[in-house]
Each structure stands twice: as structure tokens, then as C-alpha cells.
PDB file of C-alpha atoms in Angstrom:
ATOM      1  CA  UNK A   1      99.254-131.266   4.740  1.00  0.00           C
ATOM      2  CA  UNK A   2      96.403-129.156   5.344  1.00  0.00           C
ATOM      3  CA  UNK A   3      95.978-125.669   5.409  1.00  0.00           C
ATOM      4  CA  UNK A   4      94.311-123.328   8.111  1.00  0.00           C
ATOM      5  CA  UNK A   5      94.260-120.178  10.064  1.00  0.00           C
ATOM      6  CA  UNK A   6      93.444-117.759   7.067  1.00  0.00           C
ATOM      7  CA  UNK A   7      94.159-115.216   9.602  1.00  0.00           C
ATOM      8  CA  UNK A   8      96.781-115.197  12.019  1.00  0.00           C
ATOM      9  CA  UNK A   9      98.656-112.864  13.961  1.00  0.00           C
ATOM     10  CA  UNK A  10     102.461-111.773  14.617  1.00  0.00           C
ATOM     11  CA  UNK A  11     103.019-114.562  17.303  1.00  0.00           C
ATOM     12  CA  UNK A  12     103.898-113.232  20.290  1.00  0.00           C
ATOM     13  CA  UNK A  13     107.488-114.017  21.193  1.00  0.00           C
ATOM     14  CA  UNK A  14     109.782-112.741  23.941  1.00  0.00           C
ATOM     15  CA  UNK A  15     113.449-114.968  23.680  1.00  0.00           C
ATOM     16  CA  UNK A  16     114.831-114.642  26.746  1.00  0.00           C
ATOM     17  CA  UNK A  17     117.413-115.119  24.661  1.00  0.00           C
ATOM     18  CA  UNK A  18     118.853-113.281  21.357  1.00  0.00           C
ATOM     19  CA  UNK A  19     121.823-113.124  19.704  1.00  0.00           C
ATOM     20  CA  UNK A  20     122.865-112.675  16.973  1.00  0.00           C
ATOM     21  CA  UNK A  21     126.075-114.291  17.106  1.00  0.00           C
ATOM     22  CA  UNK A  22     126.398-118.038  18.388  1.00  0.00           C
ATOM     23  CA  UNK A  23     130.083-117.584  19.560  1.00  0.00           C
ATOM     24  CA  UNK A  24     131.961-120.770  19.065  1.00  0.00           C
ATOM     25  CA  UNK A  25     135.428-121.811  21.496  1.00  0.00           C
ATOM     26  CA  UNK A  26     137.821-124.027  21.759  1.00  0.00           C
ATOM     27  CA  UNK A  27     136.826-126.766  24.365  1.00  0.00           C
ATOM     28  CA  UNK A  28     139.532-130.124  23.214  1.00  0.00           C
ATOM     29  CA  UNK A  29     138.783-133.166  25.199  1.00  0.00           C
ATOM     30  CA  UNK A  30     141.575-133.291  28.385  1.00  0.00           C
ATOM     31  CA  UNK A  31     142.170-137.370  28.502  1.00  0.00           C
ATOM     32  CA  UNK A  32     144.065-137.190  31.833  1.00  0.00           C
ATOM     33  CA  UNK A  33     140.657-136.257  33.961  1.00  0.00           C
ATOM     34  CA  UNK A  34     138.997-139.007  35.736  1.00  0.00           C
ATOM     35  CA  UNK A  35     135.625-137.658  36.226  1.00  0.00           C
ATOM     36  CA  UNK A  36     133.154-139.927  38.427  1.00  0.00           C
ATOM     37  CA  UNK A  37     129.359-138.926  36.462  1.00  0.00           C
ATOM     38  CA  UNK A  38     126.913-137.908  38.986  1.00  0.00           C
ATOM     39  CA  UNK A  39     123.538-135.090  38.787  1.00  0.00           C
ATOM     40  CA  UNK A  40     125.071-132.055  40.294  1.00  0.00           C
ATOM     41  CA  UNK A  41     124.532-128.141  39.804  1.00  0.00           C
ATOM     42  CA  UNK A  42     128.083-127.353  40.163  1.00  0.00           C
ATOM     43  CA  UNK A  43     130.216-126.719  36.968  1.00  0.00           C
ATOM     44  CA  UNK A  44     133.487-127.648  36.118  1.00  0.00           C
ATOM     45  CA  UNK A  45     136.315-124.815  34.859  1.00  0.00           C
ATOM     46  CA  UNK A  46     136.233-124.499  31.137  1.00  0.00           C
ATOM     47  CA  UNK A  47     139.725-125.144  29.085  1.00  0.00           C
ATOM     48  CA  UNK A  48     141.739-121.840  28.748  1.00  0.00           C
ATOM     49  CA  UNK A  49     142.234-121.573  25.074  1.00  0.00           C
ATOM     50  CA  UNK A  50     139.858-120.383  23.326  1.00  0.00           C
ATOM     51  CA  UNK A  51     139.828-119.377  19.194  1.00  0.00           C
ATOM     52  CA  UNK A  52     137.941-116.419  17.947  1.00  0.00           C
ATOM     53  CA  UNK A  53     134.082-116.049  16.945  1.00  0.00           C
ATOM     54  CA  UNK A  54     132.513-117.359  13.924  1.00  0.00           C
ATOM     55  CA  UNK A  55     129.508-114.722  12.948  1.00  0.00           C
ATOM     56  CA  UNK A  56     126.623-116.319  12.081  1.00  0.00           C
ATOM     57  CA  UNK A  57     125.590-115.607   8.268  1.00  0.00           C
ATOM     58  CA  UNK A  58     121.747-113.943   9.708  1.00  0.00           C
ATOM     59  CA  UNK A  59     120.314-112.634  12.167  1.00  0.00           C
ATOM     60  CA  UNK A  60     118.511-114.510  14.911  1.00  0.00           C
ATOM     61  CA  UNK A  61     115.117-114.281  14.186  1.00  0.00           C
ATOM     62  CA  UNK A  62     112.471-116.766  16.363  1.00  0.00           C
ATOM     63  CA  UNK A  63     111.143-119.972  14.701  1.00  0.00           C
ATOM     64  CA  UNK A  64     107.405-118.971  13.181  1.00  0.00           C
ATOM     65  CA  UNK A  65     105.098-121.732  14.903  1.00  0.00           C
ATOM     66  CA  UNK A  66     103.195-121.804  12.873  1.00  0.00           C
ATOM     67  CA  UNK A  67     105.292-122.834   9.730  1.00  0.00           C
ATOM     68  CA  UNK A  68     106.737-125.437  11.902  1.00  0.00           C
ATOM     69  CA  UNK A  69     103.912-126.893  11.800  1.00  0.00           C
ATOM     70  CA  UNK A  70     102.891-126.465   7.864  1.00  0.00           C
ATOM     71  CA  UNK A  71     100.051-124.284   9.044  1.00  0.00           C
ATOM     72  CA  UNK A  72     101.568-120.159   8.517  1.00  0.00           C
ATOM     73  CA  UNK A  73      99.750-118.132   5.844  1.00  0.00           C
ATOM     74  CA  UNK A  74     101.621-115.431   5.939  1.00  0.00           C
ATOM     75  CA  UNK A  75     104.453-116.735   4.184  1.00  0.00           C
ATOM     76  CA  UNK A  76     103.732-113.975   1.502  1.00  0.00           C
ATOM     77  CA  UNK A  77     104.007-111.376   4.468  1.00  0.00           C
ATOM     78  CA  UNK A  78     106.776-109.210   4.149  1.00  0.00           C
ATOM     79  CA  UNK A  79     106.549-107.575   8.029  1.00  0.00           C
ATOM     80  CA  UNK A  80     105.871-111.818   9.185  1.00  0.00           C
ATOM     81  CA  UNK A  81     109.458-112.734   6.997  1.00  0.00           C
ATOM     82  CA  UNK A  82     111.288-109.736   8.561  1.00  0.00           C
ATOM     83  CA  UNK A  83     110.012-110.468  12.061  1.00  0.00           C
ATOM     84  CA  UNK A  84     109.431-114.583  12.269  1.00  0.00           C
ATOM     85  CA  UNK A  85     112.299-117.529  10.346  1.00  0.00           C
ATOM     86  CA  UNK A  86     111.495-120.595   8.001  1.00  0.00           C
ATOM     87  CA  UNK A  87     114.293-121.641   7.949  1.00  0.00           C
ATOM     88  CA  UNK A  88     115.624-124.827   9.793  1.00  0.00           C
ATOM     89  CA  UNK A  89     119.254-124.316   9.527  1.00  0.00           C
ATOM     90  CA  UNK A  90     121.332-123.518  11.879  1.00  0.00           C
ATOM     91  CA  UNK A  91     123.083-121.170   9.490  1.00  0.00           C
ATOM     92  CA  UNK A  92     126.326-121.042  10.687  1.00  0.00           C
ATOM     93  CA  UNK A  93     129.595-120.480   8.639  1.00  0.00           C
ATOM     94  CA  UNK A  94     132.597-122.760   9.572  1.00  0.00           C
ATOM     95  CA  UNK A  95     135.832-122.360   9.730  1.00  0.00           C
ATOM     96  CA  UNK A  96     137.473-125.051   7.437  1.00  0.00           C
ATOM     97  CA  UNK A  97     140.228-124.395   9.398  1.00  0.00           C
ATOM     98  CA  UNK A  98     138.944-125.627  11.514  1.00  0.00           C
ATOM     99  CA  UNK A  99     137.085-128.913  10.378  1.00  0.00           C
ATOM    100  CA  UNK A 100     140.693-131.061  10.713  1.00  0.00           C
ATOM    101  CA  UNK A 101     139.086-132.664  14.172  1.00  0.00           C
ATOM    102  CA  UNK A 102     135.875-134.058  12.759  1.00  0.00           C
ATOM    103  CA  UNK A 103     135.191-138.073  12.539  1.00  0.00           C
ATOM    104  CA  UNK A 104     132.959-139.834   9.532  1.00  0.00           C
ATOM    105  CA  UNK A 105     130.273-140.625  12.236  1.00  0.00           C
ATOM    106  CA  UNK A 106     128.132-144.111  12.394  1.00  0.00           C
ATOM    107  CA  UNK A 107     124.778-143.365  11.342  1.00  0.00           C
ATOM    108  CA  UNK A 108     123.575-140.269   8.483  1.00  0.00           C
ATOM    109  CA  UNK A 109     121.316-138.984  10.775  1.00  0.00           C
ATOM    110  CA  UNK A 110     120.758-137.446  14.162  1.00  0.00           C
ATOM    111  CA  UNK A 111     116.798-136.875  15.067  1.00  0.00           C
ATOM    112  CA  UNK A 112     117.085-134.142  17.927  1.00  0.00           C
ATOM    113  CA  UNK A 113     114.446-134.526  20.506  1.00  0.00           C
ATOM    114  CA  UNK A 114     113.572-132.645  23.511  1.00  0.00           C
ATOM    115  CA  UNK A 115     109.759-132.660  24.382  1.00  0.00           C
ATOM    116  CA  UNK A 116     108.459-130.694  26.876  1.00  0.00           C
ATOM    117  CA  UNK A 117     105.512-131.102  29.659  1.00  0.00           C
ATOM    118  CA  UNK A 118     105.705-132.993  33.365  1.00  0.00           C
ATOM    119  CA  UNK A 119     101.708-133.679  33.697  1.00  0.00           C
ATOM    120  CA  UNK A 120     101.427-135.227  29.981  1.00  0.00           C
ATOM    121  CA  UNK A 121     103.916-134.115  26.896  1.00  0.00           C
ATOM    122  CA  UNK A 122     102.773-130.808  25.448  1.00  0.00           C
ATOM    123  CA  UNK A 123     105.208-130.328  22.724  1.00  0.00           C
ATOM    124  CA  UNK A 124     106.883-132.300  20.265  1.00  0.00           C
ATOM    125  CA  UNK A 125     109.387-131.136  18.007  1.00  0.00           C
ATOM    126  CA  UNK A 126     112.533-133.075  16.106  1.00  0.00           C
ATOM    127  CA  UNK A 127     114.960-131.608  14.175  1.00  0.00           C
ATOM    128  CA  UNK A 128     116.575-133.711  11.565  1.00  0.00           C
ATOM    129  CA  UNK A 129     120.220-133.298  11.702  1.00  0.00           C
ATOM    130  CA  UNK A 130     123.073-134.218   9.203  1.00  0.00           C
ATOM    131  CA  UNK A 131     125.921-135.972  10.153  1.00  0.00           C
ATOM    132  CA  UNK A 132     127.477-135.142   6.943  1.00  0.00           C
ATOM    133  CA  UNK A 133     126.773-131.500   6.388  1.00  0.00           C
ATOM    134  CA  UNK A 134     126.633-130.571  10.490  1.00  0.00           C
ATOM    135  CA  UNK A 135     123.468-129.044  10.220  1.00  0.00           C
ATOM    136  CA  UNK A 136     119.695-129.451  11.165  1.00  0.00           C
ATOM    137  CA  UNK A 137     117.766-129.986   7.074  1.00  0.00           C
ATOM    138  CA  UNK A 138     114.695-130.478   8.014  1.00  0.00           C
ATOM    139  CA  UNK A 139     112.436-130.918  11.079  1.00  0.00           C
ATOM    140  CA  UNK A 140     109.463-132.197  12.941  1.00  0.00           C
ATOM    141  CA  UNK A 141     107.194-129.816  15.207  1.00  0.00           C
ATOM    142  CA  UNK A 142     103.936-130.859  17.656  1.00  0.00           C
ATOM    143  CA  UNK A 143     102.025-129.091  20.101  1.00  0.00           C
ATOM    144  CA  UNK A 144     100.089-132.060  22.308  1.00  0.00           C
ATOM    145  CA  UNK A 145      96.627-131.415  23.786  1.00  0.00           C
ATOM    146  CA  UNK A 146      96.577-133.679  26.939  1.00  0.00           C
ATOM    147  CA  UNK A 147      93.969-136.143  26.858  1.00  0.00           C
ATOM    148  CA  UNK A 148      93.392-136.484  30.729  1.00  0.00           C
ATOM    149  CA  UNK A 149      92.997-133.128  32.275  1.00  0.00           C
ATOM    150  CA  UNK A 150      89.617-131.340  32.321  1.00  0.00           C
ATOM    151  CA  UNK A 151      89.910-127.878  30.063  1.00  0.00           C
ATOM    152  CA  UNK A 152      90.417-125.486  32.744  1.00  0.00           C
ATOM    153  CA  UNK A 153      92.834-127.411  33.504  1.00  0.00           C
ATOM    154  CA  UNK A 154      94.155-127.327  30.936  1.00  0.00           C
ATOM    155  CA  UNK A 155      93.877-123.729  30.384  1.00  0.00           C
ATOM    156  CA  UNK A 156      96.061-123.277  33.670  1.00  0.00           C
ATOM    157  CA  UNK A 157      98.788-125.520  32.879  1.00  0.00           C
ATOM    158  CA  UNK A 158      99.729-123.391  28.968  1.00  0.00           C
ATOM    159  CA  UNK A 159      98.904-120.050  30.410  1.00  0.00           C
ATOM    160  CA  UNK A 160     101.439-121.320  33.188  1.00  0.00           C
ATOM    161  CA  UNK A 161     104.050-123.287  30.816  1.00  0.00           C
ATOM    162  CA  UNK A 162     103.418-121.242  27.209  1.00  0.00           C
ATOM    163  CA  UNK A 163     102.299-117.720  28.255  1.00  0.00           C
ATOM    164  CA  UNK A 164     104.701-116.252  29.714  1.00  0.00           C
ATOM    165  CA  UNK A 165     107.483-117.201  25.990  1.00  0.00           C
ATOM    166  CA  UNK A 166     103.798-115.653  24.299  1.00  0.00           C
ATOM    167  CA  UNK A 167     103.623-118.490  22.527  1.00  0.00           C
ATOM    168  CA  UNK A 168      99.875-119.570  24.649  1.00  0.00           C
ATOM    169  CA  UNK A 169      97.575-118.467  21.347  1.00  0.00           C
ATOM    170  CA  UNK A 170      99.198-120.842  18.601  1.00  0.00           C
ATOM    171  CA  UNK A 171      99.707-123.301  21.005  1.00  0.00           C
ATOM    172  CA  UNK A 172      95.752-123.618  21.031  1.00  0.00           C
ATOM    173  CA  UNK A 173      95.314-123.071  17.787  1.00  0.00           C
ATOM    174  CA  UNK A 174      97.791-126.091  16.423  1.00  0.00           C
ATOM    175  CA  UNK A 175      97.597-129.035  19.711  1.00  0.00           C
ATOM    176  CA  UNK A 176      96.438-131.955  18.911  1.00  0.00           C
ATOM    177  CA  UNK A 177      96.148-135.474  20.532  1.00  0.00           C
ATOM    178  CA  UNK A 178      99.540-137.483  21.397  1.00  0.00           C
ATOM    179  CA  UNK A 179      97.850-140.333  18.998  1.00  0.00           C
ATOM    180  CA  UNK A 180      97.555-137.867  16.058  1.00  0.00           C
ATOM    181  CA  UNK A 181     101.177-137.027  16.798  1.00  0.00           C
ATOM    182  CA  UNK A 182     102.824-140.192  16.434  1.00  0.00           C
ATOM    183  CA  UNK A 183     100.564-140.812  13.487  1.00  0.00           C
ATOM    184  CA  UNK A 184     101.703-137.905  11.677  1.00  0.00           C
ATOM    185  CA  UNK A 185     105.023-138.715  12.927  1.00  0.00           C
ATOM    186  CA  UNK A 186     105.379-141.791  11.629  1.00  0.00           C
ATOM    187  CA  UNK A 187     104.132-140.397   8.208  1.00  0.00           C
ATOM    188  CA  UNK A 188     107.042-137.540   7.699  1.00  0.00           C
ATOM    189  CA  UNK A 189     109.730-140.204   8.848  1.00  0.00           C
ATOM    190  CA  UNK A 190     108.725-142.567   6.033  1.00  0.00           C
ATOM    191  CA  UNK A 191     108.621-140.079   3.381  1.00  0.00           C
ATOM    192  CA  UNK A 192     112.009-139.059   4.294  1.00  0.00           C
ATOM    193  CA  UNK A 193     113.475-142.907   4.164  1.00  0.00           C
ATOM    194  CA  UNK A 194     113.930-142.687   8.141  1.00  0.00           C
ATOM    195  CA  UNK A 195     111.749-145.767   8.580  1.00  0.00           C
ATOM    196  CA  UNK A 196     109.136-148.159   7.885  1.00  0.00           C
ATOM    197  CA  UNK A 197     107.407-150.720   9.673  1.00  0.00           C
ATOM    198  CA  UNK A 198     107.196-153.558   7.321  1.00  0.00           C
ATOM    199  CA  UNK A 199     110.884-153.456   8.201  1.00  0.00           C
ATOM    200  CA  UNK A 200     110.824-154.209  12.483  1.00  0.00           C
ATOM    201  CA  UNK A 201     110.450-150.322  12.832  1.00  0.00           C
ATOM    202  CA  UNK A 202     113.229-149.181  13.595  1.00  0.00           C
ATOM    203  CA  UNK A 203     114.815-146.226  12.437  1.00  0.00           C
ATOM    204  CA  UNK A 204     116.483-146.605   9.597  1.00  0.00           C
ATOM    205  CA  UNK A 205     120.541-145.116   9.292  1.00  0.00           C
ATOM    206  CA  UNK A 206     118.643-142.972  11.844  1.00  0.00           C
ATOM    207  CA  UNK A 207     118.575-142.523  16.115  1.00  0.00           C
ATOM    208  CA  UNK A 208     117.302-139.810  18.535  1.00  0.00           C
ATOM    209  CA  UNK A 209     119.330-137.257  20.180  1.00  0.00           C
ATOM    210  CA  UNK A 210     118.640-136.410  23.512  1.00  0.00           C
ATOM    211  CA  UNK A 211     119.723-134.555  26.585  1.00  0.00           C
ATOM    212  CA  UNK A 212     119.454-137.076  28.944  1.00  0.00           C
ATOM    213  CA  UNK A 213     117.567-140.538  29.356  1.00  0.00           C
ATOM    214  CA  UNK A 214     113.792-139.052  30.221  1.00  0.00           C
ATOM    215  CA  UNK A 215     112.274-137.861  26.963  1.00  0.00           C
ATOM    216  CA  UNK A 216     112.684-141.630  25.894  1.00  0.00           C
ATOM    217  CA  UNK A 217     112.811-143.927  29.057  1.00  0.00           C
ATOM    218  CA  UNK A 218     110.686-142.377  30.762  1.00  0.00           C
ATOM    219  CA  UNK A 219     108.473-139.716  29.259  1.00  0.00           C
ATOM    220  CA  UNK A 220     106.783-141.474  26.107  1.00  0.00           C
ATOM    221  CA  UNK A 221     106.426-144.824  27.619  1.00  0.00           C
ATOM    222  CA  UNK A 222     104.350-142.831  29.663  1.00  0.00           C
ATOM    223  CA  UNK A 223     102.543-140.880  27.335  1.00  0.00           C
ATOM    224  CA  UNK A 224     101.873-143.952  25.755  1.00  0.00           C
ATOM    225  CA  UNK A 225      99.830-145.842  28.469  1.00  0.00           C
ATOM    226  CA  UNK A 226      98.340-142.346  28.975  1.00  0.00           C
ATOM    227  CA  UNK A 227      97.124-142.968  25.174  1.00  0.00           C
ATOM    228  CA  UNK A 228      96.203-145.858  25.080  1.00  0.00           C
ATOM    229  CA  UNK A 229      99.105-147.619  22.373  1.00  0.00           C
ATOM    230  CA  UNK A 230     101.882-149.532  22.232  1.00  0.00           C
ATOM    231  CA  UNK A 231     105.141-148.087  22.196  1.00  0.00           C
ATOM    232  CA  UNK A 232     106.612-147.632  18.806  1.00  0.00           C
ATOM    233  CA  UNK A 233     109.248-149.732  18.154  1.00  0.00           C
ATOM    234  CA  UNK A 234     111.850-146.566  17.040  1.00  0.00           C
ATOM    235  CA  UNK A 235     111.826-145.648  20.302  1.00  0.00           C
ATOM    236  CA  UNK A 236     113.989-148.751  21.567  1.00  0.00           C
ATOM    237  CA  UNK A 237     117.554-147.198  21.673  1.00  0.00           C
ATOM    238  CA  UNK A 238     118.806-143.665  21.642  1.00  0.00           C
ATOM    239  CA  UNK A 239     122.099-141.120  22.019  1.00  0.00           C
ATOM    240  CA  UNK A 240     122.179-139.444  25.388  1.00  0.00           C
ATOM    241  CA  UNK A 241     124.218-136.458  24.440  1.00  0.00           C
ATOM    242  CA  UNK A 242     125.167-135.849  27.805  1.00  0.00           C
ATOM    243  CA  UNK A 243     127.162-138.904  28.042  1.00  0.00           C
ATOM    244  CA  UNK A 244     129.050-137.908  24.709  1.00  0.00           C
ATOM    245  CA  UNK A 245     129.718-134.576  25.890  1.00  0.00           C
ATOM    246  CA  UNK A 246     131.087-136.978  29.937  1.00  0.00           C
ATOM    247  CA  UNK A 247     133.534-139.088  27.964  1.00  0.00           C
ATOM    248  CA  UNK A 248     134.269-137.304  25.014  1.00  0.00           C
ATOM    249  CA  UNK A 249     135.694-133.943  27.013  1.00  0.00           C
ATOM    250  CA  UNK A 250     135.589-135.633  30.142  1.00  0.00           C
ATOM    251  CA  UNK A 251     134.123-132.961  31.904  1.00  0.00           C
ATOM    252  CA  UNK A 252     130.940-133.037  33.870  1.00  0.00           C
ATOM    253  CA  UNK A 253     127.248-131.060  31.734  1.00  0.00           C
ATOM    254  CA  UNK A 254     124.110-132.376  34.077  1.00  0.00           C
ATOM    255  CA  UNK A 255     121.681-129.914  31.420  1.00  0.00           C
ATOM    256  CA  UNK A 256     121.902-128.296  28.483  1.00  0.00           C
ATOM    257  CA  UNK A 257     122.574-125.052  29.072  1.00  0.00           C
ATOM    258  CA  UNK A 258     125.776-126.205  31.501  1.00  0.00           C
ATOM    259  CA  UNK A 259     127.085-127.700  28.287  1.00  0.00           C
ATOM    260  CA  UNK A 260     126.724-124.956  26.710  1.00  0.00           C
ATOM    261  CA  UNK A 261     128.978-122.943  29.284  1.00  0.00           C
ATOM    262  CA  UNK A 262     131.197-125.272  28.206  1.00  0.00           C
ATOM    263  CA  UNK A 263     131.619-124.429  24.841  1.00  0.00           C
ATOM    264  CA  UNK A 264     130.920-121.020  25.313  1.00  0.00           C
ATOM    265  CA  UNK A 265     127.641-120.913  22.947  1.00  0.00           C
ATOM    266  CA  UNK A 266     124.919-119.205  24.417  1.00  0.00           C
ATOM    267  CA  UNK A 267     121.932-119.499  24.411  1.00  0.00           C
ATOM    268  CA  UNK A 268     119.256-118.445  21.114  1.00  0.00           C
ATOM    269  CA  UNK A 269     115.435-118.011  21.588  1.00  0.00           C
ATOM    270  CA  UNK A 270     113.404-118.939  25.079  1.00  0.00           C
ATOM    271  CA  UNK A 271     114.535-121.954  27.072  1.00  0.00           C
ATOM    272  CA  UNK A 272     111.504-124.676  27.472  1.00  0.00           C
ATOM    273  CA  UNK A 273     109.831-123.767  24.069  1.00  0.00           C
ATOM    274  CA  UNK A 274     110.792-127.237  23.052  1.00  0.00           C
ATOM    275  CA  UNK A 275     111.792-126.192  19.307  1.00  0.00           C
ATOM    276  CA  UNK A 276     114.176-123.994  21.026  1.00  0.00           C
ATOM    277  CA  UNK A 277     116.073-125.707  22.989  1.00  0.00           C
ATOM    278  CA  UNK A 278     116.644-128.944  20.614  1.00  0.00           C
ATOM    279  CA  UNK A 279     118.361-126.524  18.236  1.00  0.00           C
ATOM    280  CA  UNK A 280     120.315-125.529  20.806  1.00  0.00           C
ATOM    281  CA  UNK A 281     121.447-128.613  21.312  1.00  0.00           C
ATOM    282  CA  UNK A 282     121.881-129.342  17.513  1.00  0.00           C
ATOM    283  CA  UNK A 283     123.883-125.730  18.038  1.00  0.00           C
ATOM    284  CA  UNK A 284     126.134-128.402  20.795  1.00  0.00           C
ATOM    285  CA  UNK A 285     126.168-132.116  18.873  1.00  0.00           C
ATOM    286  CA  UNK A 286     127.263-129.219  15.805  1.00  0.00           C
ATOM    287  CA  UNK A 287     130.737-128.443  17.499  1.00  0.00           C
ATOM    288  CA  UNK A 288     130.824-131.914  19.393  1.00  0.00           C
ATOM    289  CA  UNK A 289     131.426-133.388  16.060  1.00  0.00           C
ATOM    290  CA  UNK A 290     133.703-129.654  14.828  1.00  0.00           C
ATOM    291  CA  UNK A 291     135.706-131.537  17.634  1.00  0.00           C
ATOM    292  CA  UNK A 292     135.898-134.635  16.719  1.00  0.00           C
ATOM    293  CA  UNK A 293     133.039-136.611  18.638  1.00  0.00           C
ATOM    294  CA  UNK A 294     131.568-139.856  17.319  1.00  0.00           C
ATOM    295  CA  UNK A 295     127.783-139.779  18.372  1.00  0.00           C
ATOM    296  CA  UNK A 296     127.079-143.787  19.244  1.00  0.00           C
ATOM    297  CA  UNK A 297     123.723-145.451  21.049  1.00  0.00           C
ATOM    298  CA  UNK A 298     124.674-144.637  24.935  1.00  0.00           C
ATOM    299  CA  UNK A 299     121.040-146.684  26.080  1.00  0.00           C
ATOM    300  CA  UNK A 300     118.906-149.328  24.205  1.00  0.00           C
ATOM    301  CA  UNK A 301     115.676-150.846  25.311  1.00  0.00           C
ATOM    302  CA  UNK A 302     115.492-155.204  26.276  1.00  0.00           C
ATOM    303  CA  UNK A 303     112.895-155.931  23.073  1.00  0.00           C
ATOM    304  CA  UNK A 304     111.357-159.019  25.212  1.00  0.00           C
ATOM    305  CA  UNK A 305     111.054-156.370  28.530  1.00  0.00           C
ATOM    306  CA  UNK A 306     110.550-152.978  27.131  1.00  0.00           C
ATOM    307  CA  UNK A 307     110.722-151.401  30.356  1.00  0.00           C
ATOM    308  CA  UNK A 308     114.337-153.128  30.955  1.00  0.00           C
ATOM    309  CA  UNK A 309     116.534-150.134  29.598  1.00  0.00           C
ATOM    310  CA  UNK A 310     120.439-151.295  29.326  1.00  0.00           C
ATOM    311  CA  UNK A 311     123.320-148.380  29.579  1.00  0.00           C
ATOM    312  CA  UNK A 312     125.609-148.428  27.721  1.00  0.00           C
ATOM    313  CA  UNK A 313     128.452-146.455  28.928  1.00  0.00           C
ATOM    314  CA  UNK A 314     130.370-147.263  31.842  1.00  0.00           C
ATOM    315  CA  UNK A 315     130.706-143.156  32.322  1.00  0.00           C
ATOM    316  CA  UNK A 316     127.705-141.597  32.453  1.00  0.00           C
ATOM    317  CA  UNK A 317     125.360-138.838  33.826  1.00  0.00           C
ATOM    318  CA  UNK A 318     122.879-139.984  36.301  1.00  0.00           C
TER     319      UNK A 318
END
């Protein structure tokens, strides 16, 4: 990747929550509960069966958002390194006694995706989660510059979205159009042998994991239309973690925050910063795998009519 920004100030990031200890409590599946899935903000009560919290290996630090895009020039700066994280691993200590419920997954990797941006996509973060090690082993992260908005509107949009998180400067420094993001993403996938266009364009032993259907059912196709490009074939199916959560624990969790509350995992980083939300979703996945969940495809497009989506779980969040 091209390196740039020879003089980059320290990122101004003010996480909403930045706990040093990600606590894990036991929430076992309750097979006797029959829940009708529907979108609701009401929360179900959590299990009373708890285990002791498991500490992280190191204190929590916000991720350097230049590093996530291959553009950090301060890797040799001790103060910078003490302030910001340059490691994509979840760095969670595991109690081996608690791994007895872990199941072998059908896929080797999960691509944890959590888009940001309502008008156009503003952030495209993907964490590569290894199903065997149950940890994040790599990442792809790009800020995305809208192409149908004038500059003044973009500045207002970014100030309202990222200014309050203190990352508007890095967005302006690094954002590129969506078509370029996808081009770079495909190179990233190919280098990791997760995708080859000449083999039909499907992912190789991997699947996207999202918190809901909106990211891949709605937003990516919309953005492809805006960008004047076809929907890439690797976006044809995905795992909606909310549906897996519902069917495994038999508990309703209509969003990331509610899943984390059910599992007693405190929020880490800044909510609605895509790279932090993806990391929090990965922590939920880590916990669900420890509890014995099997992550399977929940939604698939019709190859002949990609606008049609088949939902594969009978019980799901709608």
C-alpha cells in the first residue's frame, strides 16, 4: 500500500466506553423458551447463571485509524504507540475449561462487516475472524467518500457523523470513492485466498457476518447503483448474527447493544464508528462460539434475480 501523511497529528478519539476488562458471563441456550421474532427495543431478562469475569491481556486503547488503512507513519513513536492500538486481535484471555462447548464450524473464516452511512456509505470495515482460533487475525478498513453529494454537504455530513467522535480529520485524509474501496477490497481478499474472480466470484470457505440484514441486503446494492457498478458476487449471501443469536439462545436481541447486554459484554470503543462496532460484533461472535453456537448462512440472494433474498431461518428478527 502507498504510504503517506508524513506529518500526522495524534488522532482525537474520545470513546464513549473504553473498558479495560471485557467481562464474559454464561448465557446458556434455553431450549424451552419459544420466542416469536420481531423487531423491538424491549429487552428480555438475562440468565442468572454467571461465571467470573475474564480479564483482557492488555489495557484497552483506541485503534489507530491511519494504521487500519495502511497509512500510519508513527509506528516508531512511543507516545503514539502508547496511545493507540496497532493490533487487530481481540486479545481475550480464554479459560480452557470454558471451551468444552465449542463446536467445529462449517466455515474457516467470518468476515465481520458493519457499514456506516445512511445517505451513502461512509465507512467500510471488515474484520477477518478465524473460526478455529476464535480471534481476529486481519482487517480491511476504508473510509468512503460520497460521489453524489457536493463538498459543503459532505463536510456537514462528516462533522455531524464523525466530528463528535474526533475522527473527522482522518476521514478527510483517507476517504476514497466506493468503487476504489471495492477494488482494493478484492485485492485484499485475493491475497488472503478468500476469493478469486475466475472461480465464479464466491468467497472461499468464508462468509460475511453482519448485525442485521441492512448492510448487505439493502445498503451495498444501493451504493453499487450509485457508483454505477454491478453487485459483486461475494455479496450474495451472509450470516445475520441476530438470527443466529435468537435461534441459539432463544432470546430476542434486536441489535448489537442488546446482544452485548444479554451476554454481559460491555461496549468497547465508540458506538457508530464502524471499525469499533465490527470489533464489538466480533467479541459477541467469540462468546457465542465459546457457548457452542454454530454460525450458518441465514440469507441468500437468487442468482437469477439478485434483488430477491431468501431468509433461511424460520425464526428471525424482522
